[in-house]
Short mmCIF file of C-alpha atoms in Angstrom, two decimals:
data_model
loop_
_atom_site.label_atom_id
_atom_site.label_comp_id
_atom_site.label_asym_id
_atom_site.label_seq_id
_atom_site.Cartn_x
_atom_site.Cartn_y
_atom_site.Cartn_z
CA MET A 112 0.00 0.00 0.00
CA THR A 113 2.77 2.46 0.94
CA LYS A 114 4.56 2.12 -2.41
CA HIS A 115 1.33 2.98 -4.23
CA LEU A 116 0.55 6.05 -2.12
CA ALA A 117 2.27 8.40 -4.57
CA LEU A 118 0.24 6.98 -7.46
CA ILE A 119 -3.01 7.33 -5.52
CA GLU A 120 -2.20 10.97 -4.72
CA LYS A 121 -1.25 11.64 -8.34
CA THR A 122 -4.46 10.04 -9.61
CA GLN A 123 -6.60 12.07 -7.22
CA SER A 124 -4.80 15.29 -8.17
CA LEU A 125 -5.38 14.63 -11.88
CA ILE A 126 -9.06 13.91 -11.28
CA ALA A 127 -9.44 17.06 -9.18
CA ALA A 128 -7.86 19.03 -12.04
CA GLY A 129 -10.31 17.49 -14.51
CA ASP A 130 -7.69 15.41 -16.32
CA ILE A 131 -9.60 12.13 -16.37
CA VAL A 132 -7.61 10.80 -19.31
CA GLY A 133 -4.37 11.41 -17.45
CA ALA A 134 -5.73 9.75 -14.31
CA GLU A 135 -6.78 6.65 -16.23
CA ALA A 136 -3.40 6.55 -17.99
CA ALA A 137 -1.64 6.57 -14.62
CA LEU A 138 -3.74 3.63 -13.44
CA VAL A 139 -3.21 1.74 -16.69
CA GLY A 140 0.53 2.34 -16.34
CA LEU A 141 0.46 0.62 -12.96
CA ALA A 142 -1.35 -2.38 -14.41
CA ASP A 143 1.16 -2.61 -17.25
CA ALA A 144 4.12 -2.37 -14.86
CA GLU A 145 2.94 -4.47 -11.92
CA GLY A 146 -0.08 -6.39 -13.14
CA ASP A 147 -3.84 -6.27 -12.65
CA ALA A 148 -3.61 -7.30 -9.01
CA ALA A 149 -1.67 -4.14 -8.15
CA LEU A 150 -4.26 -1.98 -9.90
CA MET A 151 -7.08 -3.71 -8.02
CA VAL A 152 -5.33 -2.88 -4.73
CA VAL A 153 -5.14 0.79 -5.71
CA LEU A 154 -8.77 0.87 -6.86
CA GLU A 155 -9.80 -0.42 -3.44
CA GLN A 156 -8.02 2.55 -1.84
CA LEU A 157 -9.50 5.21 -4.10
CA PRO A 158 -12.68 6.96 -2.89
CA PRO A 159 -15.83 5.93 -4.82
CA LYS A 160 -16.12 9.42 -6.33
CA ASP A 161 -12.68 9.05 -7.94
CA VAL A 162 -13.44 5.57 -9.26
CA LEU A 163 -16.67 6.99 -10.66
CA ALA A 164 -14.89 9.91 -12.32
CA VAL A 165 -12.81 7.45 -14.32
CA ILE A 166 -15.33 4.77 -15.25
CA ARG A 167 -18.19 7.14 -16.18
CA GLU A 168 -16.04 8.48 -19.02
CA TYR A 169 -16.58 5.26 -20.95
CA ASP A 170 -15.56 4.94 -24.60
CA ASN A 171 -17.25 2.29 -26.73
CA SER A 172 -14.28 2.26 -29.10
CA LYS A 173 -11.91 0.84 -26.51
CA GLU A 174 -11.98 -1.18 -23.33
CA SER A 175 -11.12 0.52 -20.07
CA VAL A 176 -8.74 -1.42 -17.85
CA VAL A 177 -10.38 0.17 -14.82
CA GLY A 178 -13.82 -0.88 -16.05
CA LEU A 179 -12.56 -4.39 -16.62
CA LEU A 180 -11.13 -4.75 -13.11
CA VAL A 181 -13.54 -2.80 -10.88
CA THR A 182 -15.30 -5.16 -8.47
CA PRO A 183 -19.09 -5.32 -7.99
CA ALA A 184 -18.79 -3.65 -4.56
CA GLN A 185 -16.58 -0.84 -5.89
CA PHE A 186 -18.83 -0.33 -8.88
CA ALA A 187 -21.97 -0.24 -6.75
CA ARG A 188 -20.50 2.45 -4.49
CA ALA A 189 -19.70 4.51 -7.57
CA VAL A 190 -23.09 4.03 -9.23
CA VAL A 191 -25.14 5.24 -6.25
CA ILE A 192 -23.34 8.60 -6.22
CA GLU A 193 -23.46 9.17 -9.99
CA LYS A 194 -26.54 11.38 -9.48
CA LEU A 195 -24.22 14.02 -7.98
CA TYR A 196 -23.19 14.86 -11.55
CA LYS A 197 -26.82 15.87 -12.30
CA ASP A 198 -26.67 14.43 -15.80
CA LEU A 199 -30.32 14.73 -16.81
CA THR A 200 -29.80 12.60 -19.93
CA ARG A 201 -28.40 9.66 -17.89
CA THR A 202 -26.09 8.99 -20.84
CA HIS A 203 -23.00 8.40 -18.70
CA LEU A 204 -24.90 6.26 -16.21
CA ARG A 205 -26.31 3.94 -18.86
CA GLY A 206 -23.03 3.77 -20.73
CA MET A 207 -20.88 2.81 -17.77
CA VAL A 208 -23.46 0.35 -16.37
CA ASN A 209 -23.68 -1.47 -19.69
CA ALA A 210 -19.92 -1.43 -20.20
CA VAL A 211 -19.11 -2.83 -16.76
CA ILE A 212 -21.83 -5.32 -15.86
CA PHE A 213 -21.92 -6.84 -19.34
CA ARG A 214 -18.15 -7.02 -19.68
CA GLU A 215 -16.72 -10.35 -20.79
CA GLY A 216 -16.60 -12.89 -18.00
CA ALA A 217 -18.67 -10.80 -15.57
CA ASP A 218 -21.78 -11.94 -13.74
CA PRO A 219 -24.37 -9.15 -14.23
CA VAL A 220 -26.51 -10.46 -11.38
CA GLU A 221 -23.59 -10.10 -8.98
CA PHE A 222 -23.20 -6.45 -9.95
CA LEU A 223 -26.95 -5.79 -9.74
CA THR A 224 -27.11 -7.44 -6.32
CA ALA A 225 -24.27 -5.24 -5.06
CA ILE A 226 -26.09 -2.13 -6.32
CA GLY A 227 -29.37 -3.21 -4.77
CA ASP A 228 -27.73 -3.85 -1.40
CA LEU A 229 -26.73 -0.19 -1.05
CA GLU A 230 -28.91 2.70 0.01
CA GLY A 231 -29.76 4.58 -3.16
CA GLY A 232 -29.24 1.51 -5.33
CA SER A 233 -32.83 1.17 -6.49
CA GLU A 234 -32.89 4.92 -7.20
CA ALA A 235 -29.79 4.61 -9.38
CA LEU A 236 -31.42 1.76 -11.31
CA ALA A 237 -34.61 3.80 -11.70
CA ASP A 238 -32.49 6.61 -13.17
CA TYR A 239 -30.97 4.10 -15.58
CA PHE A 240 -34.45 3.19 -16.88
CA SER A 241 -35.82 6.76 -16.82
CA ASP A 242 -36.12 7.02 -20.63
CA GLN A 243 -37.84 3.64 -20.92
CA TRP A 244 -40.55 4.03 -18.27
CA SER A 245 -43.45 3.01 -20.50
CA ARG A 246 -41.77 -0.10 -21.86
CA VAL A 247 -40.55 -1.19 -18.43
CA GLU A 248 -44.13 -0.82 -17.15
CA GLY A 249 -45.30 -2.89 -20.12
CA PHE A 250 -42.70 -5.53 -19.28
CA ALA A 251 -43.82 -5.60 -15.64
CA ARG A 252 -47.45 -6.03 -16.69
CA SER A 253 -47.23 -8.48 -19.59
CA GLY A 254 -43.71 -9.86 -19.74
CA GLY A 255 -43.27 -8.23 -23.16
CA PHE A 256 -41.63 -4.95 -24.04
CA GLU A 257 -44.56 -3.26 -25.72
CA PRO A 258 -45.05 0.27 -24.31
CA ALA A 259 -47.69 0.47 -21.59
CA ASP A 260 -50.82 2.46 -22.36
CA GLU A 261 -50.45 5.83 -20.65
CA TYR A 262 -53.97 5.49 -19.31
CA GLY A 263 -53.78 1.79 -18.59
CA LYS A 264 -53.95 0.44 -15.08
CA MET A 265 -50.54 -0.13 -13.50
CA LEU A 266 -50.09 -3.30 -11.50
CA SER A 267 -50.16 -2.73 -7.75
CA GLN A 268 -47.18 -3.70 -5.66
CA SER A 269 -49.02 -6.78 -4.38
CA ALA A 270 -49.90 -7.79 -7.95
CA LEU A 271 -46.27 -7.36 -8.96
CA LEU A 272 -45.20 -9.56 -6.06
CA ALA A 273 -47.74 -12.18 -7.08
CA SER A 274 -46.40 -12.24 -10.64
CA ALA A 275 -42.73 -12.08 -9.64
CA TYR A 276 -42.02 -15.75 -10.27
CA GLU A 277 -44.01 -16.27 -13.45
CA LYS A 278 -42.22 -18.01 -16.29
CA PRO A 279 -40.65 -15.58 -18.76
CA ARG A 280 -42.72 -14.80 -21.82
CA VAL A 281 -39.56 -13.62 -23.56
CA GLN A 282 -36.35 -15.59 -23.17
CA GLN A 283 -33.15 -13.74 -22.27
CA ASP A 284 -31.34 -14.78 -25.45
CA GLU A 285 -34.10 -13.05 -27.46
CA ILE A 286 -33.24 -9.67 -25.95
CA ALA A 287 -29.55 -10.16 -25.08
CA ASP A 288 -28.62 -6.67 -26.27
CA GLN A 289 -26.33 -5.86 -23.32
CA ASP A 290 -28.57 -2.85 -22.76
CA TRP A 291 -31.71 -1.89 -20.85
CA MET A 292 -33.90 -4.77 -22.09
CA GLN A 293 -31.50 -7.43 -20.90
CA LEU A 294 -30.98 -5.55 -17.65
CA ALA A 295 -34.74 -5.35 -17.06
CA TRP A 296 -35.07 -9.07 -17.82
CA LEU A 297 -32.33 -9.97 -15.33
CA LEU A 298 -33.91 -7.82 -12.64
CA ARG A 299 -37.40 -9.23 -13.09
CA TYR A 300 -36.51 -12.89 -13.33
CA GLU A 301 -33.28 -13.10 -11.31
CA LEU A 302 -33.84 -10.35 -8.70
CA PRO A 303 -37.61 -9.77 -8.61
CA ASP A 304 -37.64 -7.95 -5.28
CA LEU A 305 -35.11 -5.43 -6.55
CA PHE A 306 -37.05 -5.09 -9.81
CA ILE A 307 -40.23 -4.21 -7.92
CA GLU A 308 -38.40 -1.80 -5.63
CA MET A 309 -36.82 -0.11 -8.64
CA LEU A 310 -40.19 0.13 -10.41
CA MET A 311 -41.81 1.76 -7.38
CA VAL A 312 -39.05 4.39 -7.35
CA LEU A 313 -39.37 4.86 -11.12
CA ARG A 314 -43.12 5.46 -10.74
CA ALA A 315 -42.55 7.96 -7.95
CA LYS A 316 -40.01 9.84 -10.06
CA GLY A 317 -42.41 9.86 -12.99
CA SER A 318 -45.26 11.18 -10.87
CA ALA A 319 -43.08 13.92 -9.40
CA HIS A 320 -41.90 14.95 -12.87
CA LYS A 321 -45.48 15.04 -14.18
CA ALA A 322 -46.65 17.11 -11.21
CA ALA A 323 -43.82 19.60 -11.74
CA SER A 324 -44.63 19.83 -15.47
CA ASP A 325 -48.35 20.37 -14.77
CA GLU A 326 -47.54 23.10 -12.27
CA GLU A 327 -45.23 24.82 -14.75
CA ASN A 328 -47.92 24.66 -17.47
CA GLU A 329 -50.48 26.16 -15.10
CA GLU A 330 -48.10 29.00 -14.24
CA ASN A 331 -47.50 29.68 -17.93
CA GLU A 332 -51.24 29.76 -18.58
CA ASP A 333 -51.75 32.18 -15.70
CA ASP A 334 -49.00 34.43 -17.04
CA ALA A 335 -50.58 34.39 -20.49
CA GLN A 336 -53.96 35.37 -19.04
CA ASP A 337 -52.40 38.16 -16.99
CA ASP A 338 -50.75 39.59 -20.12
CA GLY A 339 -54.16 40.16 -21.68
CA LYS A 340 -55.62 42.15 -18.79
CA VAL A 341 -56.05 45.91 -18.82
CA GLU A 342 -56.03 47.94 -15.63
CA THR A 343 -59.03 50.21 -15.04
CA GLY A 344 -56.68 53.11 -14.40
CA ASP A 345 -55.23 52.69 -17.87
CA THR A 346 -58.68 53.14 -19.39
CA ASP A 347 -59.09 56.47 -17.60
CA ARG A 348 -55.89 57.72 -19.18
CA GLY A 349 -56.84 56.51 -22.63
CA LYS A 350 -54.12 53.88 -22.78
CA ALA A 351 -56.51 51.05 -23.55
CA THR A 352 -58.33 52.84 -26.35
CA PRO A 353 -55.97 51.84 -29.22
CA THR A 354 -56.25 48.20 -28.28
CA ALA A 355 -60.02 48.37 -28.19
CA ARG A 356 -60.07 50.15 -31.55
CA GLU A 357 -57.87 47.52 -33.15
CA SER A 358 -60.20 44.86 -31.83
CA ASP A 359 -63.20 46.62 -33.35
CA GLU A 360 -61.48 46.95 -36.71
CA GLU A 361 -60.55 43.30 -36.77
CA SER A 362 -64.11 42.40 -35.86
CA ALA A 363 -65.41 44.55 -38.71
CA ILE A 364 -63.05 42.91 -41.17
#
């Protein structure tokens, strides 16, 4: 541990300075010089936020040594704090989750279990599925990935529990895309309790977003109505007369 202290400090300094590429290069250099085991020791000593800073900058064109060696426990600790980046598109979250848990030789269920065991794990998974809410609801209801009817009845939590151990309608090899469909399948049929917990959080997030959107629309409507009002005092000073005249002319036309 002592001989790697300088590397750990260097890596953290590079990350703090925003040089993620340099930080990853330093870690890769250790693996090249001393082997994967040495890098795994260093990764265990790095704070989750620093591990996250490196692995969230995934690149589909090349494999990340860090992503290949991070353990389920380390990855889970990183995933649950990814929301601190406030990435509304969830692009980085989905990219790094897919790249790590579906890496060659990995057990996706082991990674998902580690995420689910942490506080905030189900919320992180709900964020992962945020763009696929309707199709995840459809999957929960029917076992297929057809989008759920917006006005259709959602299964209650007790109904979800009752259907948790039904035989799959779709087999995993039919949707083995190493993306959200396969992840949803694994959750429902391998970790049903976590799937239901995630879905409850996803519904709550969806309801909160809809309520906020409705409130914003109402405020915009109120502002639009206020813009069309004329104060009585303005009429006394003749300020409203041109508007009224224009209205009359348009009516005549």
